[in-house]
PDB file of C-alpha atoms in Angstrom:
ATOM      1  CA  MET H   1     151.962 -55.254 253.212  1.00  0.00           C
ATOM      2  CA  LYS H   2     151.149 -54.035 249.320  1.00  0.00           C
ATOM      3  CA  ILE H   3     149.975 -50.884 249.536  1.00  0.00           C
ATOM      4  CA  PHE H   4     147.841 -49.335 246.211  1.00  0.00           C
ATOM      5  CA  LYS H   5     147.428 -45.835 245.481  1.00  0.00           C
ATOM      6  CA  ILE H   6     144.955 -45.092 242.237  1.00  0.00           C
ATOM      7  CA  PHE H   7     142.582 -42.456 241.118  1.00  0.00           C
ATOM      8  CA  ILE H   8     139.354 -44.728 241.409  1.00  0.00           C
ATOM      9  CA  LEU H   9     136.543 -45.740 244.192  1.00  0.00           C
ATOM     10  CA  PHE H  10     137.468 -48.933 244.989  1.00  0.00           C
ATOM     11  CA  HIS H  11     134.334 -50.233 244.990  1.00  0.00           C
ATOM     12  CA  LEU H  12     134.632 -48.584 240.961  1.00  0.00           C
ATOM     13  CA  LEU H  13     137.697 -50.608 239.500  1.00  0.00           C
ATOM     14  CA  LEU H  14     136.571 -53.863 240.651  1.00  0.00           C
ATOM     15  CA  ASN H  15     133.414 -53.809 239.140  1.00  0.00           C
ATOM     16  CA  PHE H  16     132.049 -55.513 241.365  1.00  0.00           C
ATOM     17  CA  THR H  17     128.350 -56.746 241.097  1.00  0.00           C
ATOM     18  CA  PRO H  18     126.705 -56.585 245.116  1.00  0.00           C
ATOM     19  CA  CYS H  19     124.790 -59.819 245.864  1.00  0.00           C
ATOM     20  CA  TYR H  20     121.981 -59.891 248.602  1.00  0.00           C
ATOM     21  CA  SER H  21     120.038 -63.021 248.183  1.00  0.00           C
ATOM     22  CA  GLN H  22     122.285 -65.915 246.039  1.00  0.00           C
ATOM     23  CA  ASP H  23     124.502 -68.268 248.469  1.00  0.00           C
ATOM     24  CA  ILE H  24     128.342 -67.704 247.229  1.00  0.00           C
ATOM     25  CA  LYS H  25     130.714 -70.703 247.299  1.00  0.00           C
ATOM     26  CA  MET H  26     132.938 -69.443 250.197  1.00  0.00           C
ATOM     27  CA  ASN H  27     136.325 -71.129 251.038  1.00  0.00           C
ATOM     28  CA  LYS H  28     138.073 -72.742 254.859  1.00  0.00           C
ATOM     29  CA  GLU H  29     139.600 -68.576 255.238  1.00  0.00           C
ATOM     30  CA  VAL H  30     137.093 -67.337 254.214  1.00  0.00           C
ATOM     31  CA  GLU H  31     134.424 -68.495 256.410  1.00  0.00           C
ATOM     32  CA  GLU H  32     136.331 -69.024 259.260  1.00  0.00           C
ATOM     33  CA  ILE H  33     136.625 -64.506 258.782  1.00  0.00           C
ATOM     34  CA  ILE H  34     132.948 -64.073 257.927  1.00  0.00           C
ATOM     35  CA  LEU H  35     132.127 -66.326 261.138  1.00  0.00           C
ATOM     36  CA  LEU H  36     134.156 -62.897 263.219  1.00  0.00           C
ATOM     37  CA  GLY H  37     130.652 -60.361 262.234  1.00  0.00           C
ATOM     38  CA  LYS H  38     131.473 -57.432 260.600  1.00  0.00           C
ATOM     39  CA  ASP H  39     132.528 -56.186 263.072  1.00  0.00           C
ATOM     40  CA  SER H  40     135.522 -57.750 264.194  1.00  0.00           C
ATOM     41  CA  ILE H  41     136.091 -57.911 260.275  1.00  0.00           C
ATOM     42  CA  VAL H  42     136.034 -54.032 260.478  1.00  0.00           C
ATOM     43  CA  GLN H  43     138.125 -53.828 262.693  1.00  0.00           C
ATOM     44  CA  LEU H  44     140.920 -56.627 261.335  1.00  0.00           C
ATOM     45  CA  ALA H  45     141.448 -53.315 258.192  1.00  0.00           C
ATOM     46  CA  LEU H  46     141.814 -51.002 259.817  1.00  0.00           C
ATOM     47  CA  LYS H  47     144.715 -53.209 262.281  1.00  0.00           C
ATOM     48  CA  LEU H  48     146.120 -53.387 258.259  1.00  0.00           C
ATOM     49  CA  ILE H  49     145.479 -49.183 257.808  1.00  0.00           C
ATOM     50  CA  ASP H  50     147.047 -46.263 258.496  1.00  0.00           C
ATOM     51  CA  GLU H  51     146.615 -46.134 262.517  1.00  0.00           C
ATOM     52  CA  ARG H  52     145.045 -42.915 261.854  1.00  0.00           C
ATOM     53  CA  ALA H  53     142.539 -43.556 260.190  1.00  0.00           C
ATOM     54  CA  GLY H  54     138.960 -45.667 262.609  1.00  0.00           C
ATOM     55  CA  VAL H  55     135.333 -45.520 261.437  1.00  0.00           C
ATOM     56  CA  GLN H  56     134.987 -41.811 262.301  1.00  0.00           C
ATOM     57  CA  ASN H  57     136.798 -41.373 258.759  1.00  0.00           C
ATOM     58  CA  PHE H  58     133.605 -43.349 256.830  1.00  0.00           C
ATOM     59  CA  THR H  59     130.170 -42.249 256.911  1.00  0.00           C
ATOM     60  CA  LYS H  60     130.038 -45.787 255.139  1.00  0.00           C
ATOM     61  CA  ILE H  61     131.566 -49.730 255.656  1.00  0.00           C
ATOM     62  CA  LYS H  62     130.773 -52.669 253.975  1.00  0.00           C
ATOM     63  CA  VAL H  63     132.221 -56.280 254.304  1.00  0.00           C
ATOM     64  CA  MET H  64     131.812 -58.382 250.890  1.00  0.00           C
ATOM     65  CA  THR H  65     132.945 -61.621 249.726  1.00  0.00           C
ATOM     66  CA  ASN H  66     133.278 -63.458 246.356  1.00  0.00           C
ATOM     67  CA  GLY H  67     134.294 -66.623 248.139  1.00  0.00           C
ATOM     68  CA  SER H  68     137.469 -66.387 247.557  1.00  0.00           C
ATOM     69  CA  GLU H  69     138.701 -63.127 249.090  1.00  0.00           C
ATOM     70  CA  VAL H  70     137.362 -60.586 251.846  1.00  0.00           C
ATOM     71  CA  TYR H  71     136.820 -57.108 251.306  1.00  0.00           C
ATOM     72  CA  VAL H  72     136.313 -54.149 252.629  1.00  0.00           C
ATOM     73  CA  SER H  73     135.224 -50.430 251.575  1.00  0.00           C
ATOM     74  CA  PHE H  74     135.644 -47.367 253.570  1.00  0.00           C
ATOM     75  CA  THR H  75     133.957 -44.725 252.120  1.00  0.00           C
ATOM     76  CA  ASN H  76     132.498 -40.846 251.306  1.00  0.00           C
ATOM     77  CA  PRO H  77     130.280 -40.462 249.696  1.00  0.00           C
ATOM     78  CA  ILE H  78     130.281 -37.120 250.040  1.00  0.00           C
ATOM     79  CA  LYS H  79     133.114 -35.267 249.848  1.00  0.00           C
ATOM     80  CA  TYR H  80     133.666 -31.360 250.831  1.00  0.00           C
ATOM     81  CA  LEU H  81     137.150 -30.252 250.559  1.00  0.00           C
ATOM     82  CA  PRO H  82     138.023 -26.578 251.758  1.00  0.00           C
ATOM     83  CA  ILE H  83     139.859 -24.295 249.979  1.00  0.00           C
ATOM     84  CA  LYS H  84     143.804 -25.419 249.318  1.00  0.00           C
ATOM     85  CA  SER H  85     143.016 -28.485 251.391  1.00  0.00           C
ATOM     86  CA  VAL H  86     143.508 -32.478 250.109  1.00  0.00           C
ATOM     87  CA  PHE H  87     141.638 -35.396 252.581  1.00  0.00           C
ATOM     88  CA  TYR H  88     142.309 -39.610 251.759  1.00  0.00           C
ATOM     89  CA  PHE H  89     137.455 -40.513 251.435  1.00  0.00           C
ATOM     90  CA  ASP H  90     137.606 -43.569 250.341  1.00  0.00           C
ATOM     91  CA  LEU H  91     139.286 -46.912 251.133  1.00  0.00           C
ATOM     92  CA  GLY H  92     139.625 -50.722 250.188  1.00  0.00           C
ATOM     93  CA  VAL H  93     140.922 -53.626 252.159  1.00  0.00           C
ATOM     94  CA  ASN H  94     141.619 -56.802 250.583  1.00  0.00           C
ATOM     95  CA  LEU H  95     141.867 -58.513 254.010  1.00  0.00           C
ATOM     96  CA  LEU H  96     143.765 -62.182 252.327  1.00  0.00           C
ATOM     97  CA  GLU H  97     145.750 -60.241 250.243  1.00  0.00           C
ATOM     98  CA  LYS H  98     146.569 -57.960 252.360  1.00  0.00           C
ATOM     99  CA  THR H  99     146.278 -54.753 249.983  1.00  0.00           C
ATOM    100  CA  ILE H 100     144.594 -51.507 250.874  1.00  0.00           C
ATOM    101  CA  THR H 101     143.699 -49.632 247.120  1.00  0.00           C
ATOM    102  CA  TYR H 102     142.928 -45.767 248.022  1.00  0.00           C
ATOM    103  CA  SER H 103     143.706 -42.157 246.445  1.00  0.00           C
ATOM    104  CA  PRO H 104     143.948 -38.921 247.960  1.00  0.00           C
ATOM    105  CA  VAL H 105     141.588 -35.581 246.425  1.00  0.00           C
ATOM    106  CA  SER H 106     142.007 -32.429 246.100  1.00  0.00           C
ATOM    107  CA  ASN H 107     141.455 -28.539 246.351  1.00  0.00           C
ATOM    108  CA  GLY H 108     143.466 -26.237 244.284  1.00  0.00           C
ATOM    109  CA  ILE H 109     146.851 -25.772 244.498  1.00  0.00           C
ATOM    110  CA  VAL H 110     148.391 -28.318 248.087  1.00  0.00           C
ATOM    111  CA  LYS H 111     151.754 -28.943 248.432  1.00  0.00           C
ATOM    112  CA  TYR H 112     151.978 -31.804 250.583  1.00  0.00           C
ATOM    113  CA  ARG H 113     153.779 -35.490 251.191  1.00  0.00           C
ATOM    114  CA  LYS H 114     152.217 -38.955 251.297  1.00  0.00           C
ATOM    115  CA  LYS H 115     153.070 -39.292 254.571  1.00  0.00           C
ATOM    116  CA  ILE H 116     150.812 -36.073 256.058  1.00  0.00           C
ATOM    117  CA  ILE H 117     148.008 -36.471 253.720  1.00  0.00           C
ATOM    118  CA  PRO H 118     145.161 -36.348 256.513  1.00  0.00           C
ATOM    119  CA  PHE H 119     141.971 -38.839 256.594  1.00  0.00           C
ATOM    120  CA  PHE H 120     138.405 -37.188 256.313  1.00  0.00           C
ATOM    121  CA  LYS H 121     137.230 -36.420 259.197  1.00  0.00           C
ATOM    122  CA  GLN H 122     133.955 -34.304 259.447  1.00  0.00           C
ATOM    123  CA  THR H 123     133.504 -31.103 261.671  1.00  0.00           C
ATOM    124  CA  LYS H 124     130.900 -28.598 263.008  1.00  0.00           C
ATOM    125  CA  GLU H 125     132.161 -26.520 259.698  1.00  0.00           C
ATOM    126  CA  THR H 126     132.008 -28.898 257.404  1.00  0.00           C
ATOM    127  CA  LYS H 127     128.491 -30.563 257.810  1.00  0.00           C
ATOM    128  CA  VAL H 128     126.970 -26.914 257.870  1.00  0.00           C
ATOM    129  CA  ASN H 129     128.368 -26.777 254.665  1.00  0.00           C
ATOM    130  CA  ILE H 130     127.919 -29.313 253.328  1.00  0.00           C
ATOM    131  CA  GLN H 131     123.878 -29.471 254.134  1.00  0.00           C
ATOM    132  CA  PHE H 132     123.617 -25.176 252.235  1.00  0.00           C
ATOM    133  CA  VAL H 133     124.870 -27.480 249.199  1.00  0.00           C
ATOM    134  CA  ILE H 134     121.870 -30.440 249.911  1.00  0.00           C
ATOM    135  CA  GLU H 135     119.665 -27.578 250.689  1.00  0.00           C
ATOM    136  CA  ALA H 136     120.267 -25.577 247.671  1.00  0.00           C
ATOM    137  CA  ILE H 137     120.200 -29.116 245.227  1.00  0.00           C
ATOM    138  CA  ASN H 138     116.545 -30.193 246.770  1.00  0.00           C
ATOM    139  CA  LYS H 139     115.395 -26.535 246.443  1.00  0.00           C
ATOM    140  CA  SER H 140     116.738 -26.634 241.905  1.00  0.00           C
ATOM    141  CA  ASP H 141     114.389 -27.834 239.864  1.00  0.00           C
ATOM    142  CA  LYS H 142     117.282 -27.208 237.505  1.00  0.00           C
ATOM    143  CA  VAL H 143     119.307 -30.517 238.736  1.00  0.00           C
ATOM    144  CA  GLY H 144     117.990 -34.354 241.078  1.00  0.00           C
ATOM    145  CA  SER H 145     117.626 -34.027 244.516  1.00  0.00           C
ATOM    146  CA  ILE H 146     119.799 -35.343 246.697  1.00  0.00           C
ATOM    147  CA  ASP H 147     119.446 -37.852 249.874  1.00  0.00           C
ATOM    148  CA  ILE H 148     121.570 -37.589 252.166  1.00  0.00           C
ATOM    149  CA  VAL H 149     120.903 -40.334 254.488  1.00  0.00           C
ATOM    150  CA  ASN H 150     120.374 -43.393 250.994  1.00  0.00           C
ATOM    151  CA  PHE H 151     123.206 -40.888 248.939  1.00  0.00           C
ATOM    152  CA  GLU H 152     125.337 -44.315 246.788  1.00  0.00           C
ATOM    153  CA  ASP H 153     126.558 -42.123 244.140  1.00  0.00           C
ATOM    154  CA  ASP H 154     130.380 -40.185 244.472  1.00  0.00           C
ATOM    155  CA  MET H 155     129.607 -36.127 245.354  1.00  0.00           C
ATOM    156  CA  ILE H 156     132.524 -34.119 245.606  1.00  0.00           C
ATOM    157  CA  ILE H 157     132.197 -30.758 246.813  1.00  0.00           C
ATOM    158  CA  ARG H 158     134.959 -28.037 246.668  1.00  0.00           C
ATOM    159  CA  GLU H 159     135.135 -24.788 248.849  1.00  0.00           C
ATOM    160  CA  SER H 160     135.637 -21.965 247.091  1.00  0.00           C
ATOM    161  CA  LYS H 161     135.948 -18.113 247.836  1.00  0.00           C
ATOM    162  CA  LYS H 162     132.218 -17.168 246.822  1.00  0.00           C
ATOM    163  CA  HIS H 163     130.635 -20.223 245.407  1.00  0.00           C
ATOM    164  CA  TYR H 164     130.331 -24.337 245.816  1.00  0.00           C
ATOM    165  CA  ASP H 165     132.046 -26.449 243.377  1.00  0.00           C
ATOM    166  CA  ILE H 166     130.360 -29.966 242.951  1.00  0.00           C
ATOM    167  CA  ILE H 167     130.761 -33.535 241.184  1.00  0.00           C
ATOM    168  CA  ILE H 168     128.466 -35.902 241.036  1.00  0.00           C
ATOM    169  CA  VAL H 169     128.930 -39.075 239.410  1.00  0.00           C
ATOM    170  CA  SER H 170     127.054 -42.095 238.836  1.00  0.00           C
ATOM    171  CA  GLU H 171     126.907 -45.016 237.315  1.00  0.00           C
ATOM    172  CA  PHE H 172     126.141 -43.738 234.066  1.00  0.00           C
ATOM    173  CA  GLN H 173     126.503 -40.233 234.005  1.00  0.00           C
ATOM    174  CA  GLU H 174     129.013 -37.170 235.790  1.00  0.00           C
ATOM    175  CA  SER H 175     127.109 -33.492 236.377  1.00  0.00           C
ATOM    176  CA  SER H 176     129.165 -30.416 237.916  1.00  0.00           C
ATOM    177  CA  TYR H 177     127.636 -27.696 238.718  1.00  0.00           C
ATOM    178  CA  LYS H 178     128.626 -24.038 241.151  1.00  0.00           C
ATOM    179  CA  ILE H 179     126.041 -23.344 243.574  1.00  0.00           C
ATOM    180  CA  GLU H 180     126.463 -19.770 245.385  1.00  0.00           C
ATOM    181  CA  LYS H 181     127.443 -18.956 248.785  1.00  0.00           C
ATOM    182  CA  ILE H 182     124.955 -16.483 249.967  1.00  0.00           C
ATOM    183  CA  SER H 183     122.424 -17.410 247.425  1.00  0.00           C
ATOM    184  CA  GLY H 184     122.646 -20.916 246.937  1.00  0.00           C
ATOM    185  CA  LYS H 185     121.979 -20.333 243.298  1.00  0.00           C
ATOM    186  CA  ILE H 186     122.729 -23.316 241.052  1.00  0.00           C
ATOM    187  CA  TYR H 187     124.924 -22.728 237.347  1.00  0.00           C
ATOM    188  CA  ASP H 188     127.585 -23.234 235.362  1.00  0.00           C
ATOM    189  CA  MET H 189     125.846 -26.657 234.985  1.00  0.00           C
ATOM    190  CA  GLU H 190     126.860 -29.369 232.292  1.00  0.00           C
ATOM    191  CA  HIS H 191     126.144 -33.254 232.721  1.00  0.00           C
ATOM    192  CA  ALA H 192     127.400 -35.981 230.566  1.00  0.00           C
ATOM    193  CA  GLU H 193     126.825 -39.789 230.150  1.00  0.00           C
ATOM    194  CA  LEU H 194     128.969 -42.771 230.573  1.00  0.00           C
ATOM    195  CA  GLU H 195     129.600 -45.572 228.907  1.00  0.00           C
ATOM    196  CA  PRO H 196     129.432 -49.160 230.062  1.00  0.00           C
ATOM    197  CA  PRO H 197     133.449 -50.439 230.029  1.00  0.00           C
ATOM    198  CA  PRO H 198     133.812 -52.791 226.903  1.00  0.00           C
ATOM    199  CA  PHE H 199     132.808 -56.257 227.767  1.00  0.00           C
ATOM    200  CA  GLU H 200     131.595 -54.813 231.484  1.00  0.00           C
ATOM    201  CA  ASN H 201     129.153 -58.345 232.058  1.00  0.00           C
ATOM    202  CA  GLU H 202     131.935 -60.480 231.162  1.00  0.00           C
ATOM    203  CA  ASN H 203     134.580 -58.972 233.852  1.00  0.00           C
ATOM    204  CA  LYS H 204     131.815 -58.098 237.251  1.00  0.00           C
ATOM    205  CA  GLU H 205     132.394 -60.564 240.122  1.00  0.00           C
ATOM    206  CA  VAL H 206     129.477 -61.118 242.125  1.00  0.00           C
ATOM    207  CA  LEU H 207     129.730 -59.966 245.353  1.00  0.00           C
ATOM    208  CA  LYS H 208     127.768 -61.096 248.810  1.00  0.00           C
ATOM    209  CA  GLU H 209     127.843 -58.594 251.416  1.00  0.00           C
ATOM    210  CA  ILE H 210     127.955 -59.083 254.591  1.00  0.00           C
ATOM    211  CA  ASN H 211     126.000 -57.340 257.889  1.00  0.00           C
TER     212      ASN H 211
END
């Protein structure tokens, strides 16, 4: 089994455009897999992943196909990292090729070996801290609000002694700022517009999400 570790999210790397209304012509092998249903497909993907990972390690799971391949995307759009920690947050699986795409995200200088990096699993403490950050953002008029349930961008929260470092990447913008731990004050804000890759429309592949 091939394993590829990269430094961008699986769904961003593939640069796919999800499609919900258009029918896609599927080959026989893909049809047989799709007939199993989403839950069974997810379990097939998990069998290819390290035994330490399960559905409890991810907040969003999508099954998609372009007709010739079946992809399973395991993600945590909101990533929380305590001081000096490292986790795997997102995974992409191509079922037919049996390939996995993933990369660790770290906070501070962390000494680790690739075999012992844990998959992220939310705890009571991390849940409370994430909620504090989201409330601070939503109370401020300096940055946009966040709907934690429907959040589709990529957000990294890195804990420091007195503040949280925030990075949010959307399709067209990257934002960064700090949030004080006690007051929730937001400061050191920076925003940068992201340019679409050249020939984007030619490279995009249409995917149908399987529910």
